[in-house]
PDB file of C-alpha atoms in Angstrom:
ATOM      1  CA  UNK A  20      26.636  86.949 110.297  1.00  0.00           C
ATOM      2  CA  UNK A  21      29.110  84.431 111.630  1.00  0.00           C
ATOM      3  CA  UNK A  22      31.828  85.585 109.362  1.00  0.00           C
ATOM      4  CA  UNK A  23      32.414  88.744 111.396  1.00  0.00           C
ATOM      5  CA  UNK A  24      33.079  86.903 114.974  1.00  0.00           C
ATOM      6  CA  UNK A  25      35.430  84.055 113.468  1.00  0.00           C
ATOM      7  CA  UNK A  26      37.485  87.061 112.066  1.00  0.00           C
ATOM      8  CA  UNK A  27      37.999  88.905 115.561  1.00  0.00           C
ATOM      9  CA  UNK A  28      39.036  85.630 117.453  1.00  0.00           C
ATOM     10  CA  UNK A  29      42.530  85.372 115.624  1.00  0.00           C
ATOM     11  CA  UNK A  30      43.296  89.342 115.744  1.00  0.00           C
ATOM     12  CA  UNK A  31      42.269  88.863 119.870  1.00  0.00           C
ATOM     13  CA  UNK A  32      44.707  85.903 119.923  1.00  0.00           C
ATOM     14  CA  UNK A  33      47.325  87.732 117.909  1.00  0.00           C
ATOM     15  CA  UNK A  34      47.562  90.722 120.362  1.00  0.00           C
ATOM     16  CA  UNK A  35      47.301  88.152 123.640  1.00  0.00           C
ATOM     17  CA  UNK A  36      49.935  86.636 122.487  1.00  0.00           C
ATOM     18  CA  UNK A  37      52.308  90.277 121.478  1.00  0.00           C
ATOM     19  CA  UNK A  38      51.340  91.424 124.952  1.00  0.00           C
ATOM     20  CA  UNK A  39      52.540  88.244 126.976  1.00  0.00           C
ATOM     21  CA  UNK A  40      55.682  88.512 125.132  1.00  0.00           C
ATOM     22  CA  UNK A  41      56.081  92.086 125.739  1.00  0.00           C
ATOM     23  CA  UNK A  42      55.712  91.278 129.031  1.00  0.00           C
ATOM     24  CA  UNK A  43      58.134  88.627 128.727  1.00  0.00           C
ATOM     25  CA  UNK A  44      61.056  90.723 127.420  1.00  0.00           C
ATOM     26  CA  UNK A  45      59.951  93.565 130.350  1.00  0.00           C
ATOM     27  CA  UNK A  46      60.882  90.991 132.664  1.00  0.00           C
ATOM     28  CA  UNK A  47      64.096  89.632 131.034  1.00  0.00           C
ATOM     29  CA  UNK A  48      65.249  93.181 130.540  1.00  0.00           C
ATOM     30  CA  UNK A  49      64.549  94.128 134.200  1.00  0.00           C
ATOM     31  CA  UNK A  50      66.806  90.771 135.262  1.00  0.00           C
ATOM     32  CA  UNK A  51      69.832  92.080 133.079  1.00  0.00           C
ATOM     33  CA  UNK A  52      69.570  95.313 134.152  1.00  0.00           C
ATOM     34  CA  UNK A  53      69.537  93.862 138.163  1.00  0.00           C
ATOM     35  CA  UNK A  54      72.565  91.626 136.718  1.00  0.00           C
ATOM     36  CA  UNK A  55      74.658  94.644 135.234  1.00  0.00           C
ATOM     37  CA  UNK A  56      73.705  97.038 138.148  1.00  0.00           C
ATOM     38  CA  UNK A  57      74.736  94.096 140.646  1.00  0.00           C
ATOM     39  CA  UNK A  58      78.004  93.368 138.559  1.00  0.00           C
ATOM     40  CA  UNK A  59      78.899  97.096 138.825  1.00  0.00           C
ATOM     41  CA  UNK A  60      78.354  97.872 142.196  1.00  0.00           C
ATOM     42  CA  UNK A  61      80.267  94.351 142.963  1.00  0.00           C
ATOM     43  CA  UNK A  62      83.775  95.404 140.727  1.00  0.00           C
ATOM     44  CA  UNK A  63      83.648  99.506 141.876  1.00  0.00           C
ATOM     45  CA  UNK A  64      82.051  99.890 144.902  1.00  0.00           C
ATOM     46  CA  UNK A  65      81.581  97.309 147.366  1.00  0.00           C
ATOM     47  CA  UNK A  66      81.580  93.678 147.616  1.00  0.00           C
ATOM     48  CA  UNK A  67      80.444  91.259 150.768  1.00  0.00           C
ATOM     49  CA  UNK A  68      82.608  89.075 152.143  1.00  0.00           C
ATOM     50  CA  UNK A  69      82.464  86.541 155.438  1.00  0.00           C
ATOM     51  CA  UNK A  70      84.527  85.855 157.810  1.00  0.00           C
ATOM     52  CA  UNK A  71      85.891  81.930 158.044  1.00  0.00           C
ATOM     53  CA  UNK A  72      88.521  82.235 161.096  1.00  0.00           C
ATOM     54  CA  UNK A  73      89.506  83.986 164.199  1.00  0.00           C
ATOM     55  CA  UNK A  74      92.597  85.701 163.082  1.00  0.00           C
ATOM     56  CA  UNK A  75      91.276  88.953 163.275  1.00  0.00           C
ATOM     57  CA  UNK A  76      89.148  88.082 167.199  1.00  0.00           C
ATOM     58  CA  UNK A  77      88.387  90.504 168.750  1.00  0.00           C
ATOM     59  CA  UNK A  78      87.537  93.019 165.504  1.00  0.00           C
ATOM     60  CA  UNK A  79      85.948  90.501 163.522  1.00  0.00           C
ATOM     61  CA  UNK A  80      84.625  87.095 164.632  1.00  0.00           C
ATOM     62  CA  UNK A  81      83.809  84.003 162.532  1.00  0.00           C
ATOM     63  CA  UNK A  82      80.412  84.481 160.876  1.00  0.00           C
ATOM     64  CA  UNK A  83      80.633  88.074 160.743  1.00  0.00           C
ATOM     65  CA  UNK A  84      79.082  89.341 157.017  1.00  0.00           C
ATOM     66  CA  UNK A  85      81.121  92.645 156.273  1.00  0.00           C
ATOM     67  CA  UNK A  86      81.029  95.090 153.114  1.00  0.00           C
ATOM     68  CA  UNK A  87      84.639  96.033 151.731  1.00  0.00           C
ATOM     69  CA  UNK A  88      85.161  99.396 149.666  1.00  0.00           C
ATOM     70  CA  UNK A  89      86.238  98.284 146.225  1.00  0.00           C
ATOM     71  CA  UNK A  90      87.312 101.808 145.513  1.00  0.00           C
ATOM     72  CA  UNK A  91      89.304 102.926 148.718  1.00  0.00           C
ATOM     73  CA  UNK A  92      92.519 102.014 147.402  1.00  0.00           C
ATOM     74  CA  UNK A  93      91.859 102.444 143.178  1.00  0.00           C
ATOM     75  CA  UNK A  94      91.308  99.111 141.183  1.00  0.00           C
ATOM     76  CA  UNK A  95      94.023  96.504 140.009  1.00  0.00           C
ATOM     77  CA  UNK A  96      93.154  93.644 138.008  1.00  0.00           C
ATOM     78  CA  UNK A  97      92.726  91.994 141.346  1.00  0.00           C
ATOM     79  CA  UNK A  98      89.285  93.723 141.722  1.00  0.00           C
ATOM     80  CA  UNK A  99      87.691  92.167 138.677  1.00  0.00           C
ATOM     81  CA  UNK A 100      85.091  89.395 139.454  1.00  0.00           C
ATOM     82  CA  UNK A 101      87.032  85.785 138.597  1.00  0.00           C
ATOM     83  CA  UNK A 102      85.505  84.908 135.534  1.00  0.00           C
ATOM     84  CA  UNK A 103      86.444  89.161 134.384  1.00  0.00           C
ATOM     85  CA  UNK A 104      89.737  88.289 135.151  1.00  0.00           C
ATOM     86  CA  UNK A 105      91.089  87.201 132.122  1.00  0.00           C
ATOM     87  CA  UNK A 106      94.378  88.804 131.032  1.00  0.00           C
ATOM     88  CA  UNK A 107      95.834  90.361 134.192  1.00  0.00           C
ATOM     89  CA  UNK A 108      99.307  91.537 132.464  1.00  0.00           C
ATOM     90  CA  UNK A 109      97.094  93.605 130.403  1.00  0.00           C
ATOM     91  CA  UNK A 110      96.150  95.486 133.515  1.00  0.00           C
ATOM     92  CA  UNK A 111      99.451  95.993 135.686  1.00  0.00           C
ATOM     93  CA  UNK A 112      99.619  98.070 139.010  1.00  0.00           C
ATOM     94  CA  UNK A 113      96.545 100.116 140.261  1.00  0.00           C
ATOM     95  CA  UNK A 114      94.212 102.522 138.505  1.00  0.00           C
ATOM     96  CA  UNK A 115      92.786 105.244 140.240  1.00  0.00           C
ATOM     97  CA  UNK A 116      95.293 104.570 143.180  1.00  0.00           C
ATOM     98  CA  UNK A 117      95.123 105.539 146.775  1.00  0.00           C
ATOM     99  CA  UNK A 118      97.412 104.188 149.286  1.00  0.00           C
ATOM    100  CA  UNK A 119      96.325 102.598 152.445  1.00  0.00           C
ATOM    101  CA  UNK A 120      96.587 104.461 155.804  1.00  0.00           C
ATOM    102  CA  UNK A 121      98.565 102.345 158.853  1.00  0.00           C
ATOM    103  CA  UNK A 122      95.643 100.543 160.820  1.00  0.00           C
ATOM    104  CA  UNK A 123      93.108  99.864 158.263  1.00  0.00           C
ATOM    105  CA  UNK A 124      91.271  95.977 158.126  1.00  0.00           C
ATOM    106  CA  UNK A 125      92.027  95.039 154.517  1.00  0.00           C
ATOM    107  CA  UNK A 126      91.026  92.498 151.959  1.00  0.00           C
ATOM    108  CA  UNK A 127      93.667  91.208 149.987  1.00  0.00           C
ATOM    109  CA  UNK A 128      94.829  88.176 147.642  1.00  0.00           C
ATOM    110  CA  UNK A 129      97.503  85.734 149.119  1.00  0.00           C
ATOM    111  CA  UNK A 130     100.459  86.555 147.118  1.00  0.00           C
ATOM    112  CA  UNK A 131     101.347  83.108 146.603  1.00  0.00           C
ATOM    113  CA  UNK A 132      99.011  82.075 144.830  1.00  0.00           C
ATOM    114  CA  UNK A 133      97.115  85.198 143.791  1.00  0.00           C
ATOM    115  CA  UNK A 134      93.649  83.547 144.453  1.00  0.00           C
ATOM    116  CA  UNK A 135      92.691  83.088 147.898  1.00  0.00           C
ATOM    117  CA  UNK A 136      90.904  85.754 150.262  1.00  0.00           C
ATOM    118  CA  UNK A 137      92.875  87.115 153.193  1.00  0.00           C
ATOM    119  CA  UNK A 138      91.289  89.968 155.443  1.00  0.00           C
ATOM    120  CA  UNK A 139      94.113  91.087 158.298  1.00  0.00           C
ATOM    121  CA  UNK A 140      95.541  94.505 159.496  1.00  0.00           C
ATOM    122  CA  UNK A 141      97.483  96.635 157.899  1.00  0.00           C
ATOM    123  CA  UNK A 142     100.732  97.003 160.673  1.00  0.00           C
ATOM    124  CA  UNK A 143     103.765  98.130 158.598  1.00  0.00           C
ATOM    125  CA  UNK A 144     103.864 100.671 155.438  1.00  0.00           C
ATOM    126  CA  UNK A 145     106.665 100.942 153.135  1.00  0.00           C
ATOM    127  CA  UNK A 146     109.972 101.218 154.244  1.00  0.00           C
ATOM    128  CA  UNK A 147     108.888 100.168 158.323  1.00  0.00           C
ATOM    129  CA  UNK A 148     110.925  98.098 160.109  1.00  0.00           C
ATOM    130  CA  UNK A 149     108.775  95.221 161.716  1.00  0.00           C
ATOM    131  CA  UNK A 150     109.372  93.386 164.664  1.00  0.00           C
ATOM    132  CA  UNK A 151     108.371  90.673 167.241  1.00  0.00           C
ATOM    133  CA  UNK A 152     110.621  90.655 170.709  1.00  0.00           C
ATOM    134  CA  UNK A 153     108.883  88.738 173.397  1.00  0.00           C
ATOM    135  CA  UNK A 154     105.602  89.037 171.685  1.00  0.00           C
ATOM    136  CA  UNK A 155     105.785  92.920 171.643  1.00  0.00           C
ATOM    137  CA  UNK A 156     105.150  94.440 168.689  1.00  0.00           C
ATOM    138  CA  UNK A 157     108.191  96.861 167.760  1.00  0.00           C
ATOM    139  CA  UNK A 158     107.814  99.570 164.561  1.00  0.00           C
ATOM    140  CA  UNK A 159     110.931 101.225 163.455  1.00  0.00           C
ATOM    141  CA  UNK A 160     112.451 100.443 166.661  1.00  0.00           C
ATOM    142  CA  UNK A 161     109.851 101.268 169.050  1.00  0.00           C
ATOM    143  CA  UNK A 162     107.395  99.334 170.747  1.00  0.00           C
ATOM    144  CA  UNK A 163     103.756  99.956 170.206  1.00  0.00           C
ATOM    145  CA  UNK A 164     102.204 101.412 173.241  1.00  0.00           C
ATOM    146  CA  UNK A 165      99.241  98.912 174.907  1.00  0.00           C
ATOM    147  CA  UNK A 166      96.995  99.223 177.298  1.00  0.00           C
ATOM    148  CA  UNK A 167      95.234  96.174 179.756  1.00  0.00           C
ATOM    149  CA  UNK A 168      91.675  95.498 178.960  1.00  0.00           C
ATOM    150  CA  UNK A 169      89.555  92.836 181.178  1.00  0.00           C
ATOM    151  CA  UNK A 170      90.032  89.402 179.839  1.00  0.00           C
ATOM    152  CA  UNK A 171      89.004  88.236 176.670  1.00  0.00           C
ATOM    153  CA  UNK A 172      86.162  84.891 176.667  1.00  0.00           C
ATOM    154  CA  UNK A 173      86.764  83.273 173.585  1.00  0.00           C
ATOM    155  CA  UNK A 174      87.642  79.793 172.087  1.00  0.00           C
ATOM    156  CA  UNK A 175      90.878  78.031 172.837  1.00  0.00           C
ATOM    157  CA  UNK A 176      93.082  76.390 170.502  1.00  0.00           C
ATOM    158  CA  UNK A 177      91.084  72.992 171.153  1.00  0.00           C
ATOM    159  CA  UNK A 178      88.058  74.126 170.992  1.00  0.00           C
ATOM    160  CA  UNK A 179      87.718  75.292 174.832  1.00  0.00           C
ATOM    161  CA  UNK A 180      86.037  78.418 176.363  1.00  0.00           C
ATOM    162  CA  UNK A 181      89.117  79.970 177.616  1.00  0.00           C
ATOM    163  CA  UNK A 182      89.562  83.755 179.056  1.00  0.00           C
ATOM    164  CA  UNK A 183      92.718  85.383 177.361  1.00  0.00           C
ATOM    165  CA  UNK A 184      94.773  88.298 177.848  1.00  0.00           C
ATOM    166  CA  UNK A 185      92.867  91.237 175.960  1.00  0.00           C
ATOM    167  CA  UNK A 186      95.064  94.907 175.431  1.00  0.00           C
ATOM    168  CA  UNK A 187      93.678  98.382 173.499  1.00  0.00           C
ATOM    169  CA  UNK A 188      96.826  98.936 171.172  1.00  0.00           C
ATOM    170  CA  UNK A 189      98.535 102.169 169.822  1.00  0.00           C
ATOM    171  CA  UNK A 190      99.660 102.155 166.036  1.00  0.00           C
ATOM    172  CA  UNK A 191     101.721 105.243 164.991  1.00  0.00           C
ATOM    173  CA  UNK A 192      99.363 107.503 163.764  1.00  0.00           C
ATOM    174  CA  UNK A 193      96.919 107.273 166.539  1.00  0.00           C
ATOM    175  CA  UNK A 194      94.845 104.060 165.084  1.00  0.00           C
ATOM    176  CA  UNK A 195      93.526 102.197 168.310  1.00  0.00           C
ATOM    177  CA  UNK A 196      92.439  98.438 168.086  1.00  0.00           C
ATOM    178  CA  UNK A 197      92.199  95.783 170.211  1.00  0.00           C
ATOM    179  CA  UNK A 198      94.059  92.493 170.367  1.00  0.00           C
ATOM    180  CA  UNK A 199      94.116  88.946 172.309  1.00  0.00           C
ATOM    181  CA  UNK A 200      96.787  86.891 173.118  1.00  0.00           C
ATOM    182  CA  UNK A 201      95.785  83.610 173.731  1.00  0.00           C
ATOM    183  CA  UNK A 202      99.138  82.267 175.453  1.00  0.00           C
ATOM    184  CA  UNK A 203     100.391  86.261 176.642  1.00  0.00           C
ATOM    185  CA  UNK A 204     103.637  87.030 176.602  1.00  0.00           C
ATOM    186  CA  UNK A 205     104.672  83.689 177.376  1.00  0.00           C
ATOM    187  CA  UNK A 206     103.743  82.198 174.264  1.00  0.00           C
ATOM    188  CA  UNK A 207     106.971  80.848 172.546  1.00  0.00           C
ATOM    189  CA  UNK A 208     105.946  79.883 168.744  1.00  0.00           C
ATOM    190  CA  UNK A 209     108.141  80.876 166.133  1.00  0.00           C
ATOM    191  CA  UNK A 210     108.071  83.654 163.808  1.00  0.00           C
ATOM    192  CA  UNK A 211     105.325  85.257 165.911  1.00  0.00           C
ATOM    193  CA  UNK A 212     106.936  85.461 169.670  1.00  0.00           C
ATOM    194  CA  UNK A 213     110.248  86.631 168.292  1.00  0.00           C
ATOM    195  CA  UNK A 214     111.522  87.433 164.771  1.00  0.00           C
ATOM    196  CA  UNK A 215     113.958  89.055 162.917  1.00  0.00           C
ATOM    197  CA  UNK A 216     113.644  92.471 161.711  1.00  0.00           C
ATOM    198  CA  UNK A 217     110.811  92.664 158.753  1.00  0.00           C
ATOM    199  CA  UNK A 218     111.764  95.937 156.221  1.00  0.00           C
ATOM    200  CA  UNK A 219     109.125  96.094 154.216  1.00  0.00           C
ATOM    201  CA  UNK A 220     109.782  96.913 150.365  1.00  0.00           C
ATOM    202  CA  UNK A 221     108.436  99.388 148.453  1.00  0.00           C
ATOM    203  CA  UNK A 222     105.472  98.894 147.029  1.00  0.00           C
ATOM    204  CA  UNK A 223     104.145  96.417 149.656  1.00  0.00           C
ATOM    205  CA  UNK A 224     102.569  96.314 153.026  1.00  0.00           C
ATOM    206  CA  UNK A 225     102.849  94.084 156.266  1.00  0.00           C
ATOM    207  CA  UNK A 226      99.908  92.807 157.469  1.00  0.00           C
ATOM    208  CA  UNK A 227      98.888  90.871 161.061  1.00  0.00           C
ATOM    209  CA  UNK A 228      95.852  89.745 162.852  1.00  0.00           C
ATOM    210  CA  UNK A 229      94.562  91.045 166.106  1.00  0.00           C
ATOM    211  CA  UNK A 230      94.628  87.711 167.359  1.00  0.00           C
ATOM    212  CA  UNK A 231      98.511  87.734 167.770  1.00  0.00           C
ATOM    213  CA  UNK A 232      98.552  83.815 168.631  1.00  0.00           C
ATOM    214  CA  UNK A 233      96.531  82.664 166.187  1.00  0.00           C
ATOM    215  CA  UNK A 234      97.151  84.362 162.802  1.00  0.00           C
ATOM    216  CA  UNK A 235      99.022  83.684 159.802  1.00  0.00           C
ATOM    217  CA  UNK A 236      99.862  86.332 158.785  1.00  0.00           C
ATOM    218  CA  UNK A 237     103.185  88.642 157.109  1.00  0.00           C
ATOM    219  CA  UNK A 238     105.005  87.584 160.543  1.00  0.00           C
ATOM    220  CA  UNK A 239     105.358  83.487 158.619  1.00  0.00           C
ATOM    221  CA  UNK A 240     107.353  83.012 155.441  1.00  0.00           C
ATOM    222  CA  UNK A 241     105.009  82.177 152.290  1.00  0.00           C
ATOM    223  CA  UNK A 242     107.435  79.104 151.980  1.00  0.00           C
ATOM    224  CA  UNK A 243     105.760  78.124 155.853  1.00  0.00           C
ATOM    225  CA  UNK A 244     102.323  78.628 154.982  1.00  0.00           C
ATOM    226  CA  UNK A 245     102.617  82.212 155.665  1.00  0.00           C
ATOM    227  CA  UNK A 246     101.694  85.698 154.398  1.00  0.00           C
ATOM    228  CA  UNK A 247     104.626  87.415 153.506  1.00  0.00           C
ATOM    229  CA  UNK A 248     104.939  90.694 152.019  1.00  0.00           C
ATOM    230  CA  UNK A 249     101.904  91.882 150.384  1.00  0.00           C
ATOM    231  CA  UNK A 250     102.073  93.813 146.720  1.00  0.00           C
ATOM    232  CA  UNK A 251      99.936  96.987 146.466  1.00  0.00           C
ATOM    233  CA  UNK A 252      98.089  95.420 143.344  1.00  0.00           C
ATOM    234  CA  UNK A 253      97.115  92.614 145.625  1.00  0.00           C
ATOM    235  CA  UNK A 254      94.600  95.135 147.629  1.00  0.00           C
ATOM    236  CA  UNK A 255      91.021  94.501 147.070  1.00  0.00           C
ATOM    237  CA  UNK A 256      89.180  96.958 149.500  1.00  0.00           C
ATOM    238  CA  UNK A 257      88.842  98.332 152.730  1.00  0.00           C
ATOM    239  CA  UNK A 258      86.775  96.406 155.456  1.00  0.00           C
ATOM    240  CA  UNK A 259      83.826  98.859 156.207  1.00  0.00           C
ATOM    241  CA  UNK A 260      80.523  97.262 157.991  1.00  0.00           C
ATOM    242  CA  UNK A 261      79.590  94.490 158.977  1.00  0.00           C
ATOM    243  CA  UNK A 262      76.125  93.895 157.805  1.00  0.00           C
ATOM    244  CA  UNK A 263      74.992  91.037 159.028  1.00  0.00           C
ATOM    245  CA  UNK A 264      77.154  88.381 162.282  1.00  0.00           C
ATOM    246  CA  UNK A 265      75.848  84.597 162.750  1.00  0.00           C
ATOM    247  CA  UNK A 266      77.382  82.534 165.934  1.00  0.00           C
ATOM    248  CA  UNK A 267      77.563  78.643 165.270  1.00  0.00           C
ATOM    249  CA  UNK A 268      75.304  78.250 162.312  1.00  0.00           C
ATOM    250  CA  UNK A 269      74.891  78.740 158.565  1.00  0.00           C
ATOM    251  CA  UNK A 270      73.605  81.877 157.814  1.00  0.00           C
ATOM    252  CA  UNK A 271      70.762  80.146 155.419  1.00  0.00           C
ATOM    253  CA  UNK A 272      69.109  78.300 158.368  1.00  0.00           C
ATOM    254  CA  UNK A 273      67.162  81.573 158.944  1.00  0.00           C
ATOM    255  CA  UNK A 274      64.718  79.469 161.319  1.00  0.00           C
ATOM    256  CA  UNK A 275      67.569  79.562 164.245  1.00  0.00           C
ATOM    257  CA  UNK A 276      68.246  83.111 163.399  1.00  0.00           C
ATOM    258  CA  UNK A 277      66.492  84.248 166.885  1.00  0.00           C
ATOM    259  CA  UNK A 278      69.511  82.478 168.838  1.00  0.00           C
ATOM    260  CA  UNK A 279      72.347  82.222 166.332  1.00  0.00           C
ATOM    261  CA  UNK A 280      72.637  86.289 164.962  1.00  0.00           C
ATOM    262  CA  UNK A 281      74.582  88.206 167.307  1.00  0.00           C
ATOM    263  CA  UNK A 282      71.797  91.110 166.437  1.00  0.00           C
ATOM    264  CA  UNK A 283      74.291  93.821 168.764  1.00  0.00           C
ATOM    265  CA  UNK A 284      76.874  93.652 165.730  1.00  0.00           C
ATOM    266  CA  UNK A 285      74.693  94.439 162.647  1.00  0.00           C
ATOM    267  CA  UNK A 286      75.627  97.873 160.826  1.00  0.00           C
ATOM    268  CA  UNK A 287      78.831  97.699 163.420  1.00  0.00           C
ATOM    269  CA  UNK A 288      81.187  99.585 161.588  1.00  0.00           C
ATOM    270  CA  UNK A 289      85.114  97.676 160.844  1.00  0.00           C
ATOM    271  CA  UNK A 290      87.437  99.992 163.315  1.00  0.00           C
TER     272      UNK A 290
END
């Protein structure tokens, strides 16, 4: 009568064992799934990005956490993850294309070395005429309307609490933005107080930061550390919402989150 029981013990092991690795294989398929569904929404739709400087102060502030629209502007090879990007004269120019609209906070690779993250403003479309006289903006010869705002508290260039001069600008088109000036009008750095006249090529944008003092941005020469013109296959997205804003520490140290996450500018929309 023993016979019996030591043959079910093996065919109950047997079909342990099949149902842990089912369950095994559930779980791996449900990981590469997440993966491919992550990968996908990361290379068409939207992908977050953070925000390392004050170039763009007052619209964005270091710390911010925005989402950009992958598929505002069409795809270029640009828009691939890094390790994707593997044979980028095999995908020239933009698929899908869209061009950008005067105004609009864009993410885009530094043309001079087609790697590193830039996010400013888009100021001057193909064909503009760009200019700097006495730190007034000029756009095909005529100067972009601004409007006084109450002073500005923000960071000086040494680190200080300082209160700048803070306007509500005019692009053509309508778009209104704000902007600080940390030195005013009296501020007399090169290639961003005065300049020559920018045309922009076709094909290729000319970008700034709302934080006219402190930006480098298409104003500066790539051969000064500068911007430059910027290639329409260099767009990555549009700059929609921010998502998530952290003042003066990492975002991972979620135990000072109570005093560090500036909770008014979650879900603020990028305007």
């Amino acid at each position: 009568m023993s016979e019996p029981k030591a043959l079910k013990r093996p065919i109950q092991a047997s079909a342990g064992k099949a149902a842990k690795e089912e369950g095994w294989w559930e779980t791996v398929k449900i990981v590469v799934e997440a993966l491919i569904i992550a990968l996908v929404v990361r290379t068409l739709l939207f992908q977050p990005f953070n925000i390392p400087s004050g170039s763009l102060t007052p619209t964005l502030l270091i710390g911010d956490y925005l989402f950009v629209s992958k598929y505002a502007y069409g795809y270029s090879h640009f828009s691939l993850p890094g390790f994707l990007d593997l044979a980028p004269a095999a995908m020239p120019g933009r698929i899908f294309a869209s061009p950008p609209k005067r105004g609009d906070v864009i993410v885009f690779k530094l043309p001079r070395d087609g790697e590193t993250d830039y996010i400013k403003r888009l100021i001057g479309l193909p064909g503009d005429r760009i200019q700097m006289i006495d730190n007034r903006l000029y756009i095909n010869g005529q100067i972009v309307d601004r409007q006084p705002l109450p002073p500005y508290q923000t960071t000086g260039r040494f680190g200080e609490p300082v209160e700048v001069p803070h306007y509500l600008e005019t692009l053509p088109g309508g778009v209104k933005h704000e902007i600080i000036q940390l030195e005013g009008d009296n501020n007399p750095m090169p290639y961003t107080a005065n300049t020559d006249v920018y045309t922009v090529p076709p094909n290729e944008y000319f970008f700034m930061g709302d934080n006219r003092d402190n930006s480098s941005d298409s104003r500066v020469p790539p051969d000064r550390g500068g911007v430059g013109y910027v290639p329409f296959e260099n767009l990555i997205g549009r700059a929609e919402v921010i998502f998530f804003s952290v003042d003066g520490a990492p975002a991972w140290e979620v135990w000072q989150w109570p005093w560090t996450v500036r909770w008014n500018r979650m879900f603020h929309a990028v305007r």
